[in-house]
XYZ file of C-alpha atoms in Angstrom:
536
model
C 23.040 122.174 227.736
C 22.660 119.928 224.739
C 21.966 116.369 223.717
C 23.826 114.918 220.764
C 23.475 112.033 218.384
C 27.194 112.023 217.650
C 29.091 108.973 218.913
C 32.325 110.376 220.334
C 33.704 106.906 221.058
C 33.908 106.246 217.298
C 36.148 109.264 216.616
C 38.417 109.401 214.717
C 37.588 107.116 211.820
C 40.332 104.635 211.051
C 43.168 105.693 208.774
C 45.522 103.281 207.045
C 49.258 103.528 207.573
C 49.708 105.048 204.106
C 47.005 107.632 204.801
C 48.609 108.589 208.138
C 51.971 108.944 206.447
C 50.534 111.097 203.665
C 48.575 113.377 206.031
C 51.602 113.740 208.304
C 53.813 114.756 205.376
C 51.320 117.280 204.015
C 50.373 118.608 207.466
C 53.893 119.156 208.765
C 55.032 120.685 205.475
C 52.082 123.080 205.646
C 52.920 124.091 209.211
C 56.524 124.894 208.346
C 55.567 126.894 205.268
C 52.811 128.847 207.034
C 54.477 129.677 210.332
C 52.732 127.188 212.602
C 56.107 126.818 214.247
C 58.339 126.992 217.306
C 61.989 127.704 217.772
C 63.825 124.414 218.410
C 64.596 123.296 221.979
C 67.798 124.844 223.297
C 67.480 127.997 221.191
C 68.884 131.032 222.946
C 68.281 134.684 222.204
C 69.100 137.342 221.132
C 70.876 135.286 218.474
C 69.004 135.310 215.164
C 66.994 132.096 214.646
C 68.347 129.890 211.888
C 65.799 127.080 212.093
C 62.300 126.230 213.272
C 60.258 123.127 214.016
C 56.565 122.646 213.472
C 54.280 123.071 216.467
C 52.724 119.878 217.865
C 49.525 119.255 215.903
C 46.644 116.844 215.378
C 46.058 115.342 211.939
C 42.256 115.578 212.187
C 40.126 118.230 213.900
C 38.258 117.352 217.104
C 34.455 117.053 217.221
C 32.437 119.732 219.048
C 28.625 119.911 218.939
C 27.614 122.916 216.855
C 25.155 124.259 219.443
C 27.788 124.201 222.209
C 30.403 125.858 220.005
C 27.950 128.646 219.197
C 27.007 128.968 222.876
C 30.639 129.389 223.913
C 31.021 132.146 221.329
C 27.872 133.902 222.548
C 29.018 133.848 226.172
C 32.331 135.559 225.453
C 30.856 139.049 225.429
C 29.289 138.446 228.856
C 32.614 137.211 230.214
C 34.417 140.227 228.739
C 32.033 142.564 230.564
C 32.206 140.565 233.802
C 35.984 140.684 234.105
C 36.161 144.295 232.972
C 33.862 145.265 235.841
C 35.820 143.125 238.317
C 39.068 144.878 237.405
C 37.453 148.251 238.100
C 36.014 147.201 241.469
C 38.790 148.026 243.945
C 36.722 147.026 246.971
C 35.926 143.585 245.571
C 39.531 142.815 244.650
C 40.713 144.074 248.021
C 38.225 141.737 249.677
C 39.499 138.753 247.690
C 43.186 139.599 247.982
C 43.395 141.141 251.390
C 40.937 139.470 253.724
C 42.294 138.431 257.113
C 43.300 135.092 255.619
C 43.349 136.469 252.093
C 45.326 135.244 249.145
C 47.550 138.310 249.100
C 49.022 137.336 252.472
C 49.738 133.664 251.802
C 50.829 133.719 248.158
C 53.920 135.909 247.946
C 53.839 136.376 244.171
C 50.199 137.433 244.067
C 50.647 139.410 247.269
C 53.517 141.474 245.873
C 51.538 142.384 242.781
C 48.516 143.282 244.894
C 50.500 145.427 247.334
C 52.273 147.203 244.484
C 48.959 147.895 242.799
C 47.531 149.305 246.054
C 50.486 151.679 246.354
C 49.939 152.860 242.785
C 46.241 153.399 243.464
C 47.065 155.471 246.530
C 49.424 157.626 244.466
C 46.784 158.137 241.782
C 46.411 156.040 238.637
C 47.802 157.906 235.626
C 46.186 155.834 232.861
C 42.573 154.834 233.602
C 42.175 152.644 230.492
C 42.647 148.886 230.740
C 43.053 146.538 227.778
C 42.243 142.850 228.072
C 42.950 140.210 225.453
C 40.974 137.367 227.003
C 40.486 133.648 226.509
C 37.785 131.558 228.167
C 38.656 127.844 228.213
C 36.055 125.057 228.210
C 35.762 121.282 228.189
C 32.779 119.255 227.072
C 31.097 117.799 230.155
C 28.905 114.703 230.389
C 26.051 115.072 232.860
C 26.149 112.486 235.637
C 22.403 111.917 235.720
C 21.157 112.463 232.161
C 24.335 111.953 230.119
C 23.712 115.210 228.242
C 26.656 117.301 227.077
C 27.306 120.852 228.185
C 30.298 123.171 228.195
C 32.082 123.790 231.488
C 34.662 126.493 232.042
C 38.166 125.453 233.023
C 39.392 128.998 233.608
C 39.282 132.559 232.300
C 42.618 133.993 231.170
C 43.330 137.702 231.535
C 47.111 137.716 230.954
C 49.208 136.349 228.079
C 46.261 134.557 226.467
C 48.388 132.806 223.891
C 48.075 130.687 220.733
C 45.569 132.918 218.963
C 47.716 133.221 215.854
C 48.875 129.605 215.826
C 45.359 128.281 216.432
C 44.177 130.158 213.347
C 46.872 128.381 211.347
C 46.032 124.997 212.853
C 42.450 125.437 211.627
C 43.743 126.492 208.218
C 45.941 123.376 208.091
C 42.940 121.113 208.655
C 40.971 122.928 205.957
C 43.957 122.476 203.632
C 44.203 118.750 204.355
C 40.484 118.407 203.688
C 40.702 120.346 200.415
C 43.700 118.300 199.314
C 42.648 114.791 200.326
C 38.973 115.008 201.377
C 40.383 113.048 204.323
C 40.032 110.020 202.027
C 36.259 110.016 202.549
C 36.544 108.532 206.047
C 33.719 110.618 207.589
C 30.647 112.482 206.384
C 31.319 115.092 209.077
C 34.584 116.112 207.410
C 33.111 118.608 204.954
C 33.814 122.303 204.464
C 30.686 123.645 206.194
C 31.722 121.889 209.416
C 35.084 123.692 209.560
C 34.281 127.044 211.261
C 36.184 130.161 210.231
C 38.994 131.384 212.466
C 40.617 134.808 211.941
C 41.963 135.287 215.463
C 45.166 137.102 214.481
C 43.382 139.968 212.752
C 40.827 140.436 215.479
C 43.205 140.264 218.453
C 45.391 142.822 216.678
C 42.304 145.031 216.378
C 42.117 145.134 220.183
C 45.738 146.259 220.462
C 45.170 148.793 217.672
C 42.122 150.218 219.482
C 44.223 150.795 222.586
C 46.957 152.437 220.499
C 44.359 154.717 218.908
C 42.909 155.630 222.310
C 46.392 156.609 223.513
C 46.423 159.266 220.824
C 50.059 159.431 219.680
C 50.204 157.969 216.143
C 53.999 157.551 216.093
C 54.163 155.652 219.368
C 55.018 151.950 219.474
C 53.428 148.953 221.176
C 55.779 147.169 223.582
C 55.645 143.371 223.809
C 57.096 142.237 227.149
C 58.419 138.733 226.478
C 60.202 135.964 228.313
C 63.898 135.344 227.621
C 64.609 132.521 225.175
C 60.956 132.425 224.139
C 60.327 129.453 221.838
C 56.700 130.348 221.113
C 57.886 133.459 219.330
C 55.962 132.962 216.084
C 52.585 133.143 217.820
C 53.634 136.609 218.992
C 55.268 137.660 215.728
C 52.085 137.088 213.726
C 50.375 139.737 215.877
C 53.340 142.048 215.376
C 53.199 141.652 211.589
C 49.434 142.218 211.527
C 49.806 145.425 213.537
C 52.397 146.784 211.110
C 50.816 145.669 207.852
C 47.185 146.489 208.621
C 47.420 149.289 211.191
C 50.897 150.752 210.526
C 51.791 150.320 214.194
C 55.357 149.325 215.053
C 56.240 146.897 217.835
C 59.225 146.635 220.167
C 60.018 143.358 221.949
C 61.921 143.398 225.225
C 62.297 141.227 228.303
C 61.851 142.520 231.843
C 65.628 142.350 232.167
C 66.090 144.658 229.176
C 63.351 147.023 230.313
C 65.060 147.538 233.678
C 67.717 149.597 231.875
C 65.885 150.818 228.762
C 62.671 152.259 230.249
C 62.092 155.736 231.636
C 58.916 157.552 232.612
C 58.726 161.262 231.793
C 58.226 163.019 235.155
C 55.906 165.602 233.590
C 53.790 163.689 231.062
C 54.219 160.193 232.572
C 54.915 158.873 229.070
C 56.752 155.548 228.989
C 59.838 155.677 226.790
C 62.159 152.877 225.707
C 65.686 153.752 224.647
C 67.213 151.954 221.682
C 70.586 152.222 219.986
C 70.706 155.441 217.870
C 71.592 153.484 214.728
C 68.334 151.515 215.075
C 66.025 154.535 215.212
C 63.885 155.334 212.177
C 65.155 158.296 210.164
C 64.172 161.542 211.845
C 62.994 159.910 215.087
C 64.554 160.006 218.533
C 66.372 156.981 219.969
C 63.904 156.908 222.858
C 60.533 155.622 221.688
C 57.213 156.509 223.285
C 55.048 153.493 224.116
C 51.284 153.605 223.630
C 50.435 150.101 224.844
C 52.291 147.445 226.826
C 51.299 143.885 225.942
C 52.486 141.403 228.569
C 53.447 137.982 227.249
C 55.521 137.641 230.426
C 54.935 138.539 234.054
C 52.380 135.879 235.010
C 54.672 133.483 236.926
C 57.122 134.112 239.803
C 60.166 133.144 237.716
C 59.515 136.197 235.530
C 60.478 138.295 238.590
C 63.778 136.800 239.828
C 64.787 139.956 241.732
C 63.044 142.908 243.407
C 64.234 145.008 240.464
C 61.957 143.056 238.136
C 58.924 143.764 240.327
C 59.986 147.419 240.443
C 60.095 147.440 236.644
C 56.535 146.103 236.445
C 55.407 148.831 238.830
C 57.257 151.484 236.811
C 55.316 150.443 233.734
C 52.079 150.495 235.744
C 52.792 154.063 236.881
C 53.178 155.285 233.301
C 50.621 156.701 230.884
C 50.927 153.703 228.562
C 47.853 151.474 228.333
C 48.560 148.097 229.907
C 47.355 144.729 228.615
C 46.657 143.709 231.299
C 46.891 146.133 234.184
C 47.846 144.541 237.493
C 44.206 144.829 238.553
C 43.040 142.916 235.500
C 45.748 140.290 235.970
C 44.615 139.764 239.565
C 41.002 139.545 238.387
C 41.921 136.419 236.430
C 43.118 134.567 239.526
C 41.580 131.282 240.624
C 40.492 132.827 243.930
C 38.357 135.348 242.056
C 36.860 132.502 240.018
C 35.926 130.762 243.260
C 34.500 133.938 244.834
C 32.250 134.458 241.831
C 30.644 131.064 242.437
C 29.336 132.185 245.852
C 25.603 132.954 245.955
C 24.810 136.460 244.733
C 28.371 137.473 243.833
C 28.473 137.313 240.030
C 25.083 139.062 240.041
C 26.868 142.161 241.386
C 28.602 142.566 238.006
C 26.161 141.352 235.340
C 22.386 141.032 235.073
C 20.553 138.076 236.563
C 19.841 136.479 233.184
C 23.496 136.638 232.141
C 24.609 135.477 235.579
C 22.356 132.430 235.301
C 23.901 131.524 231.947
C 27.438 131.933 233.297
C 26.701 129.744 236.309
C 25.622 126.964 233.951
C 29.244 126.823 232.719
C 30.811 126.390 236.183
C 31.669 123.295 238.154
C 31.355 123.433 241.947
C 34.378 125.000 243.624
C 35.425 126.171 247.077
C 38.405 127.375 249.073
C 40.502 125.019 251.186
C 40.483 127.497 254.071
C 36.699 127.656 254.201
C 33.723 126.170 252.427
C 31.070 127.616 250.218
C 28.037 127.223 252.522
C 25.936 125.950 249.617
C 28.046 122.767 249.463
C 27.442 120.525 252.506
C 29.907 117.962 253.735
C 29.067 114.402 252.637
C 27.733 112.048 255.270
C 30.831 109.923 254.798
C 33.122 112.709 256.053
C 34.597 111.363 259.284
C 38.145 112.713 259.178
C 37.612 116.377 259.973
C 39.681 117.475 262.947
C 38.498 120.151 265.341
C 40.681 122.853 263.796
C 40.552 121.773 260.134
C 38.468 123.931 257.760
C 35.530 122.130 256.208
C 36.887 122.971 252.755
C 40.017 120.907 253.392
C 37.965 118.021 254.751
C 35.714 118.041 251.719
C 38.722 118.098 249.375
C 40.141 115.026 251.092
C 36.829 113.149 251.017
C 36.121 113.899 247.343
C 39.729 113.823 246.139
C 39.163 111.395 243.253
C 36.744 113.816 241.590
C 38.693 117.042 242.211
C 41.534 119.247 241.078
C 43.282 121.706 243.426
C 44.380 124.986 241.823
C 46.801 127.653 243.112
C 47.069 131.255 241.929
C 49.358 130.359 239.032
C 49.275 130.482 235.247
C 51.325 128.658 232.638
C 50.494 124.994 233.356
C 52.036 122.347 235.574
C 50.779 123.761 238.886
C 47.629 121.834 239.749
C 47.140 118.797 242.020
C 44.798 116.039 240.861
C 42.792 113.162 242.317
C 44.831 110.588 244.234
C 47.678 113.062 244.802
C 45.396 115.364 246.797
C 45.327 113.634 250.245
C 49.131 113.446 250.456
C 49.420 117.045 249.265
C 46.977 118.215 251.948
C 49.072 116.537 254.621
C 52.081 118.639 253.611
C 50.251 121.921 252.909
C 50.924 124.478 255.695
C 47.754 125.758 257.315
C 48.557 129.365 256.449
C 48.715 128.485 252.732
C 45.257 126.938 252.452
C 43.777 130.259 251.362
C 46.011 130.172 248.285
C 44.253 127.078 246.901
C 40.797 126.306 245.596
C 39.176 122.920 244.967
C 37.148 122.387 241.810
C 35.140 119.377 240.730
C 36.626 117.736 237.656
C 34.901 118.124 234.328
C 33.954 114.771 232.772
C 34.554 114.811 228.989
C 33.060 112.234 226.608
C 34.920 108.946 226.821
C 36.651 107.075 224.059
C 37.559 110.060 221.865
C 40.910 109.644 220.153
C 43.167 111.595 217.814
C 46.299 111.323 215.713
C 48.972 113.490 217.366
C 52.130 114.699 215.656
C 55.239 116.163 217.280
C 58.468 117.369 215.720
C 61.655 115.447 216.332
C 63.285 116.690 219.525
C 60.023 118.071 220.941
C 59.713 117.242 224.634
C 56.691 115.060 225.393
C 55.122 115.374 228.849
C 51.793 113.662 228.284
C 52.883 110.052 228.627
C 52.283 109.196 224.978
C 54.689 106.896 223.166
C 55.191 106.697 219.428
C 53.590 103.932 217.414
C 56.677 103.674 215.226
C 55.413 104.936 211.903
C 57.614 104.688 208.829
C 59.087 108.193 209.021
C 60.610 108.171 212.490
C 57.658 107.593 214.817
C 56.274 111.145 214.942
C 52.571 110.266 214.743
C 50.604 108.465 217.439
C 46.940 107.541 217.817
C 45.777 107.947 221.417
C 42.688 108.525 223.505
C 42.441 112.257 224.059
C 40.550 115.163 225.566
C 40.209 118.547 223.849
C 39.916 122.010 225.389
C 38.137 124.789 223.510
C 39.262 128.381 224.068
C 37.246 131.424 222.940
C 39.058 134.757 222.559
C 37.693 138.230 223.162
C 38.975 141.708 223.987
C 37.875 144.669 226.047
C 39.074 148.272 226.346
C 37.531 149.926 229.379
C 37.678 152.476 232.182
C 35.337 153.981 234.743
C 35.134 157.127 232.621
C 34.510 155.552 229.216
C 32.709 152.361 230.195
C 33.381 149.052 228.466
C 34.142 148.820 224.749
C 34.492 145.157 223.945
C 34.405 142.562 221.212
C 32.945 139.182 222.022
C 34.086 136.132 220.124
C 37.171 137.153 218.130
C 38.439 133.667 217.434
C 39.089 130.327 219.070
C 41.601 127.568 219.667
C 41.589 123.880 220.466
C 44.294 122.118 222.474
C 44.244 118.338 222.606
C 46.142 116.081 225.004
C 46.302 112.420 225.946
C 43.834 111.411 228.652
C 46.802 110.403 230.850
C 47.870 114.047 231.067
C 46.250 116.327 233.629
C 47.892 119.533 232.400
C 47.194 121.301 229.117
C 50.090 123.531 228.054
C 51.239 123.321 224.424
C 54.528 125.123 224.999
C 55.274 122.884 227.990
C 54.779 119.752 225.877
C 51.481 118.513 227.320
C 49.172 119.289 224.371
C 48.990 119.668 220.612
C 47.284 122.402 218.600
C 44.033 121.277 217.070
C 40.843 122.706 215.568
C 37.102 122.047 215.400
C 34.850 119.910 213.267
C 31.221 120.724 214.085
C 28.937 117.729 214.693
C 25.315 117.068 215.653
C 24.000 118.627 218.827
């Protein structure tokens, strides 16, 4: 927890129209030159890309108190260890996923992954190593009683933790704009020592390279499992280029659809092999390539598995000797239901020491399941609408709706239910599906913070912001915003080897208009941003 003398309501300092135009020109040109880019809307693959647009960006970095930024970095190692231990605790995950009213029985997507993983466990796991490339997401929170700022965790991501490479380039863009223009002297905070370093690409690639090394076959490849028609391809490609240039590790990219026909598992060695066209094989190598590590940038939403064959493909990969990032167990560990279970008294203490557990709990808002209620959270005296057969968790969610968000077991943005939409949603939610949802108290960021947001022409906007009609086509808008800080880390672990992890390996900031509840950059809700450190 921290106090601060910084006045968030006065950020950002005022820019003139000419200054906005100049910064927009220099910023967007920098993004295009340095690969802070997307494929344009409507791009289809596997056709070769012939154009790109800049990623949505902010013109100025967002203020974060230095002490809270450092604290988030320090906590990452504890979170790495926590989720590594959860993924190795079969009994705990079975309890969360398979209780009588457990999530695995009411959420079909999560349930299918869980049941497949149980079958694989019963057969005998071939590869005991797990690799996690993690991201812990936070918002600044204003204390209700004392007004002090703290960091509160939104969620912990264990699968497809994206934007590491692009966030590094967003930070570099802001440093460039400062070096070029000194931001026209509009703020004493905008100086080089307040722009923290960010080398996320290199350090995330180190995690993948460590897994490749542990596999022990130098000529093997790393497989990136990607979504079809992926527009956020450059964020992934930067990792691919770093692996080749620094570690001499080659990467293959395939969709689940392609893997259904290209993948085989050697019945004797359990090696995962991907077949490619003979003319594409490197001189002297076979057209079927052994895979050391499978990095999933797909597979976290139901639409990635349109047929039973796609689930079968995921399970085929899981049964192989390749190291998975993440394993199914680690993907399940990142679910919202696990996050809620950890908040119960004495639970997180099963995985980390009491001192670390106390520090983690400081970053959590209150949360509970709709099908029950954390006994440490009593019903308010005003609760009069609970029916005889309604769980207390549902009643509490209805009574406190305006200060809550409801979360399902989904990743990728656009899935949550907020505030005034909650009572109507609860009326339509089948009783048997309550276990699939958790309620979490909303984080309360500092009020009055604004930013200058820039989107490329043709970029879908889902955050309710309208252009202010600047001279070059209305791409830049000043709006009240909220910013989410993500801290990356990685962990390579097994029961046999223990946990080998790296704490803070980089960070990102995503900024959105206050009207928007969701936070996805690729889905058009947010822009990529960076940090300026301020008092506190």
